[in-house]
Amino acid sequence: MTTITPDVRAAMIAAAEQQLVASPDGDIATRAVCEAVGVTQPVLYRLFGDKNGLLDALADDGLRRYAEHKAAQAKTDDPLADLVAGWDDHIDFGRRNPALYQLMFAPRPRSHARARRQIMDLLEAALLRCAAVGALRISPNAAAQLILPANVGLVLSCIAQPELFDDPGLSTRTRDAIFAAVLTSPATEPEADPLAAAALRLRSQLAVSGTDALEPAEIALLDRWLERLTRA
């Protein structure tokens, strides 16, 4: 019986990615994956359950590499510039890894991959920094729900039909249009509801930097009050 080790699992994921990249239809054959690693198919079933489980594992491995890449990027003192760079970097990741990107983000029946949820968390963290300096019109979660579908949809469209979406300036114009709907410059634009805007900034800043001046229960209560003021 084959000894199942982390190395065997990693080798099967790597073999699946090689097949995926070479596949014209974005599919893989479990038998070929097993043959490439030198194991029998029951090993695959014990590790991943079925082909969908293997594809989910590959998508999650792609997310891990993407998150590591994001974590390695240096943050500047300008959260707006970092947000723009994050959009552009996401587009570039999709262009460099089209097969993996489609696996991570295109809907698949019975998929349990976590890529979209975890990328949303990374985006919300970037938007929280924008809110903390008063540069966000709406909550980080609401802004992320606008930005991520636009970002992902653009990449998937360009991968699926590059001849149709061939405008080199498309990503920049899409980004600027979406960002204009969620970002603001409080130094030059009046706020429709100054109290809600201040509550949003304070709530976001507390989430970013925290404080030792309050007990955890007091912080939780303050967060609840600020949330209600933001939504008022």
PDB file of N, CA and C in Angstrom, residues 77-116:
ATOM      1  N   ASP A  77       2.444  54.290   2.495  1.00  0.00           N
ATOM      2  CA  ASP A  77       1.653  55.137   3.382  1.00  0.00           C
ATOM      3  C   ASP A  77       0.383  55.630   2.705  1.00  0.00           C
ATOM      4  N   ASP A  78       0.167  55.249   1.446  1.00  0.00           N
ATOM      5  CA  ASP A  78      -0.997  55.686   0.690  1.00  0.00           C
ATOM      6  C   ASP A  78      -1.894  54.490   0.388  1.00  0.00           C
ATOM      7  N   PRO A  79      -2.962  54.276   1.194  1.00  0.00           N
ATOM      8  CA  PRO A  79      -3.817  53.103   0.958  1.00  0.00           C
ATOM      9  C   PRO A  79      -4.537  53.139  -0.376  1.00  0.00           C
ATOM     10  N   LEU A  80      -4.783  54.340  -0.923  1.00  0.00           N
ATOM     11  CA  LEU A  80      -5.433  54.431  -2.230  1.00  0.00           C
ATOM     12  C   LEU A  80      -4.504  53.922  -3.329  1.00  0.00           C
ATOM     13  N   ALA A  81      -3.242  54.322  -3.257  1.00  0.00           N
ATOM     14  CA  ALA A  81      -2.268  53.826  -4.237  1.00  0.00           C
ATOM     15  C   ALA A  81      -2.106  52.318  -4.110  1.00  0.00           C
ATOM     16  N   ASP A  82      -2.132  51.804  -2.883  1.00  0.00           N
ATOM     17  CA  ASP A  82      -2.024  50.355  -2.679  1.00  0.00           C
ATOM     18  C   ASP A  82      -3.234  49.627  -3.256  1.00  0.00           C
ATOM     19  N   LEU A  83      -4.414  50.245  -3.153  1.00  0.00           N
ATOM     20  CA  LEU A  83      -5.622  49.635  -3.701  1.00  0.00           C
ATOM     21  C   LEU A  83      -5.549  49.565  -5.226  1.00  0.00           C
ATOM     22  N   VAL A  84      -5.083  50.625  -5.850  1.00  0.00           N
ATOM     23  CA  VAL A  84      -4.907  50.630  -7.304  1.00  0.00           C
ATOM     24  C   VAL A  84      -3.900  49.555  -7.716  1.00  0.00           C
ATOM     25  N   ALA A  85      -2.786  49.486  -6.989  1.00  0.00           N
ATOM     26  CA  ALA A  85      -1.774  48.470  -7.292  1.00  0.00           C
ATOM     27  C   ALA A  85      -2.342  47.068  -7.108  1.00  0.00           C
ATOM     28  N   GLY A  86      -3.222  46.894  -6.113  1.00  0.00           N
ATOM     29  CA  GLY A  86      -3.832  45.597  -5.878  1.00  0.00           C
ATOM     30  C   GLY A  86      -4.722  45.162  -7.022  1.00  0.00           C
ATOM     31  N   TRP A  87      -5.501  46.097  -7.573  1.00  0.00           N
ATOM     32  CA  TRP A  87      -6.325  45.786  -8.751  1.00  0.00           C
ATOM     33  C   TRP A  87      -5.438  45.343  -9.911  1.00  0.00           C
ATOM     34  N   ASP A  88      -4.429  46.149 -10.203  1.00  0.00           N
ATOM     35  CA  ASP A  88      -3.550  45.857 -11.341  1.00  0.00           C
ATOM     36  C   ASP A  88      -2.827  44.523 -11.156  1.00  0.00           C
ATOM     37  N   ASP A  89      -2.426  44.234  -9.934  1.00  0.00           N
ATOM     38  CA  ASP A  89      -1.724  42.981  -9.660  1.00  0.00           C
ATOM     39  C   ASP A  89      -2.662  41.785  -9.836  1.00  0.00           C
ATOM     40  N   HIS A  90      -3.922  41.953  -9.450  1.00  0.00           N
ATOM     41  CA  HIS A  90      -4.903  40.879  -9.620  1.00  0.00           C
ATOM     42  C   HIS A  90      -5.108  40.588 -11.109  1.00  0.00           C
ATOM     43  N   ILE A  91      -5.212  41.634 -11.918  1.00  0.00           N
ATOM     44  CA  ILE A  91      -5.348  41.465 -13.366  1.00  0.00           C
ATOM     45  C   ILE A  91      -4.130  40.722 -13.914  1.00  0.00           C
ATOM     46  N   ASP A  92      -2.951  41.111 -13.464  1.00  0.00           N
ATOM     47  CA  ASP A  92      -1.723  40.488 -13.957  1.00  0.00           C
ATOM     48  C   ASP A  92      -1.644  39.014 -13.546  1.00  0.00           C
ATOM     49  N   PHE A  93      -2.094  38.694 -12.340  1.00  0.00           N
ATOM     50  CA  PHE A  93      -2.096  37.299 -11.887  1.00  0.00           C
ATOM     51  C   PHE A  93      -2.977  36.444 -12.803  1.00  0.00           C
ATOM     52  N   GLY A  94      -4.142  36.963 -13.171  1.00  0.00           N
ATOM     53  CA  GLY A  94      -5.029  36.223 -14.062  1.00  0.00           C
ATOM     54  C   GLY A  94      -4.430  36.030 -15.443  1.00  0.00           C
ATOM     55  N   ARG A  95      -3.760  37.046 -15.938  1.00  0.00           N
ATOM     56  CA  ARG A  95      -3.141  36.940 -17.268  1.00  0.00           C
ATOM     57  C   ARG A  95      -1.985  35.945 -17.272  1.00  0.00           C
ATOM     58  N   ARG A  96      -1.254  35.873 -16.177  1.00  0.00           N
ATOM     59  CA  ARG A  96      -0.108  34.960 -16.104  1.00  0.00           C
ATOM     60  C   ARG A  96      -0.522  33.518 -15.808  1.00  0.00           C
ATOM     61  N   ASN A  97      -1.700  33.349 -15.203  1.00  0.00           N
ATOM     62  CA  ASN A  97      -2.153  32.012 -14.801  1.00  0.00           C
ATOM     63  C   ASN A  97      -3.598  31.782 -15.235  1.00  0.00           C
ATOM     64  N   PRO A  98      -3.880  31.840 -16.540  1.00  0.00           N
ATOM     65  CA  PRO A  98      -5.287  31.797 -16.980  1.00  0.00           C
ATOM     66  C   PRO A  98      -6.030  30.525 -16.577  1.00  0.00           C
ATOM     67  N   ALA A  99      -5.399  29.357 -16.741  1.00  0.00           N
ATOM     68  CA  ALA A  99      -6.091  28.111 -16.408  1.00  0.00           C
ATOM     69  C   ALA A  99      -6.371  28.022 -14.911  1.00  0.00           C
ATOM     70  N   LEU A 100      -5.373  28.347 -14.102  1.00  0.00           N
ATOM     71  CA  LEU A 100      -5.544  28.302 -12.652  1.00  0.00           C
ATOM     72  C   LEU A 100      -6.559  29.346 -12.202  1.00  0.00           C
ATOM     73  N   TYR A 101      -6.516  30.528 -12.800  1.00  0.00           N
ATOM     74  CA  TYR A 101      -7.446  31.598 -12.423  1.00  0.00           C
ATOM     75  C   TYR A 101      -8.883  31.174 -12.687  1.00  0.00           C
ATOM     76  N   GLN A 102      -9.133  30.586 -13.852  1.00  0.00           N
ATOM     77  CA  GLN A 102     -10.479  30.118 -14.162  1.00  0.00           C
ATOM     78  C   GLN A 102     -10.931  29.063 -13.163  1.00  0.00           C
ATOM     79  N   LEU A 103     -10.026  28.174 -12.773  1.00  0.00           N
ATOM     80  CA  LEU A 103     -10.371  27.157 -11.791  1.00  0.00           C
ATOM     81  C   LEU A 103     -10.719  27.807 -10.454  1.00  0.00           C
ATOM     82  N   MET A 104      -9.977  28.833 -10.066  1.00  0.00           N
ATOM     83  CA  MET A 104     -10.190  29.486  -8.788  1.00  0.00           C
ATOM     84  C   MET A 104     -11.487  30.279  -8.740  1.00  0.00           C
ATOM     85  N   PHE A 105     -11.858  30.913  -9.854  1.00  0.00           N
ATOM     86  CA  PHE A 105     -12.939  31.897  -9.791  1.00  0.00           C
ATOM     87  C   PHE A 105     -14.168  31.592 -10.639  1.00  0.00           C
ATOM     88  N   ALA A 106     -14.043  30.799 -11.692  1.00  0.00           N
ATOM     89  CA  ALA A 106     -15.226  30.482 -12.499  1.00  0.00           C
ATOM     90  C   ALA A 106     -16.101  29.504 -11.729  1.00  0.00           C
ATOM     91  N   PRO A 107     -17.424  29.686 -11.771  1.00  0.00           N
ATOM     92  CA  PRO A 107     -18.311  28.770 -11.040  1.00  0.00           C
ATOM     93  C   PRO A 107     -18.141  27.332 -11.530  1.00  0.00           C
ATOM     94  N   ARG A 108     -18.061  26.386 -10.565  1.00  0.00           N
ATOM     95  CA  ARG A 108     -17.986  24.967 -10.882  1.00  0.00           C
ATOM     96  C   ARG A 108     -19.005  24.220 -10.043  1.00  0.00           C
ATOM     97  N   PRO A 109     -19.768  23.287 -10.627  1.00  0.00           N
ATOM     98  CA  PRO A 109     -20.730  22.503  -9.835  1.00  0.00           C
ATOM     99  C   PRO A 109     -20.023  21.754  -8.702  1.00  0.00           C
ATOM    100  N   ARG A 110     -20.626  21.792  -7.516  1.00  0.00           N
ATOM    101  CA  ARG A 110     -20.155  21.045  -6.344  1.00  0.00           C
ATOM    102  C   ARG A 110     -18.760  21.475  -5.889  1.00  0.00           C
ATOM    103  N   SER A 111     -18.381  22.691  -6.236  1.00  0.00           N
ATOM    104  CA  SER A 111     -17.078  23.180  -5.800  1.00  0.00           C
ATOM    105  C   SER A 111     -17.155  23.716  -4.376  1.00  0.00           C
ATOM    106  N   HIS A 112     -16.121  23.418  -3.582  1.00  0.00           N
ATOM    107  CA  HIS A 112     -16.021  23.966  -2.230  1.00  0.00           C
ATOM    108  C   HIS A 112     -14.726  24.771  -2.062  1.00  0.00           C
ATOM    109  N   ALA A 113     -14.141  25.198  -3.162  1.00  0.00           N
ATOM    110  CA  ALA A 113     -12.921  25.996  -3.095  1.00  0.00           C
ATOM    111  C   ALA A 113     -13.201  27.314  -2.370  1.00  0.00           C
ATOM    112  N   ARG A 114     -12.201  27.786  -1.640  1.00  0.00           N
ATOM    113  CA  ARG A 114     -12.383  28.963  -0.785  1.00  0.00           C
ATOM    114  C   ARG A 114     -11.807  30.241  -1.392  1.00  0.00           C
ATOM    115  N   ALA A 115     -11.390  30.203  -2.652  1.00  0.00           N
ATOM    116  CA  ALA A 115     -10.644  31.323  -3.226  1.00  0.00           C
ATOM    117  C   ALA A 115     -11.421  32.628  -3.159  1.00  0.00           C
ATOM    118  N   ARG A 116     -12.642  32.631  -3.635  1.00  0.00           N
ATOM    119  CA  ARG A 116     -13.382  33.895  -3.730  1.00  0.00           C
ATOM    120  C   ARG A 116     -13.588  34.518  -2.357  1.00  0.00           C
TER     121      ARG A 116
END
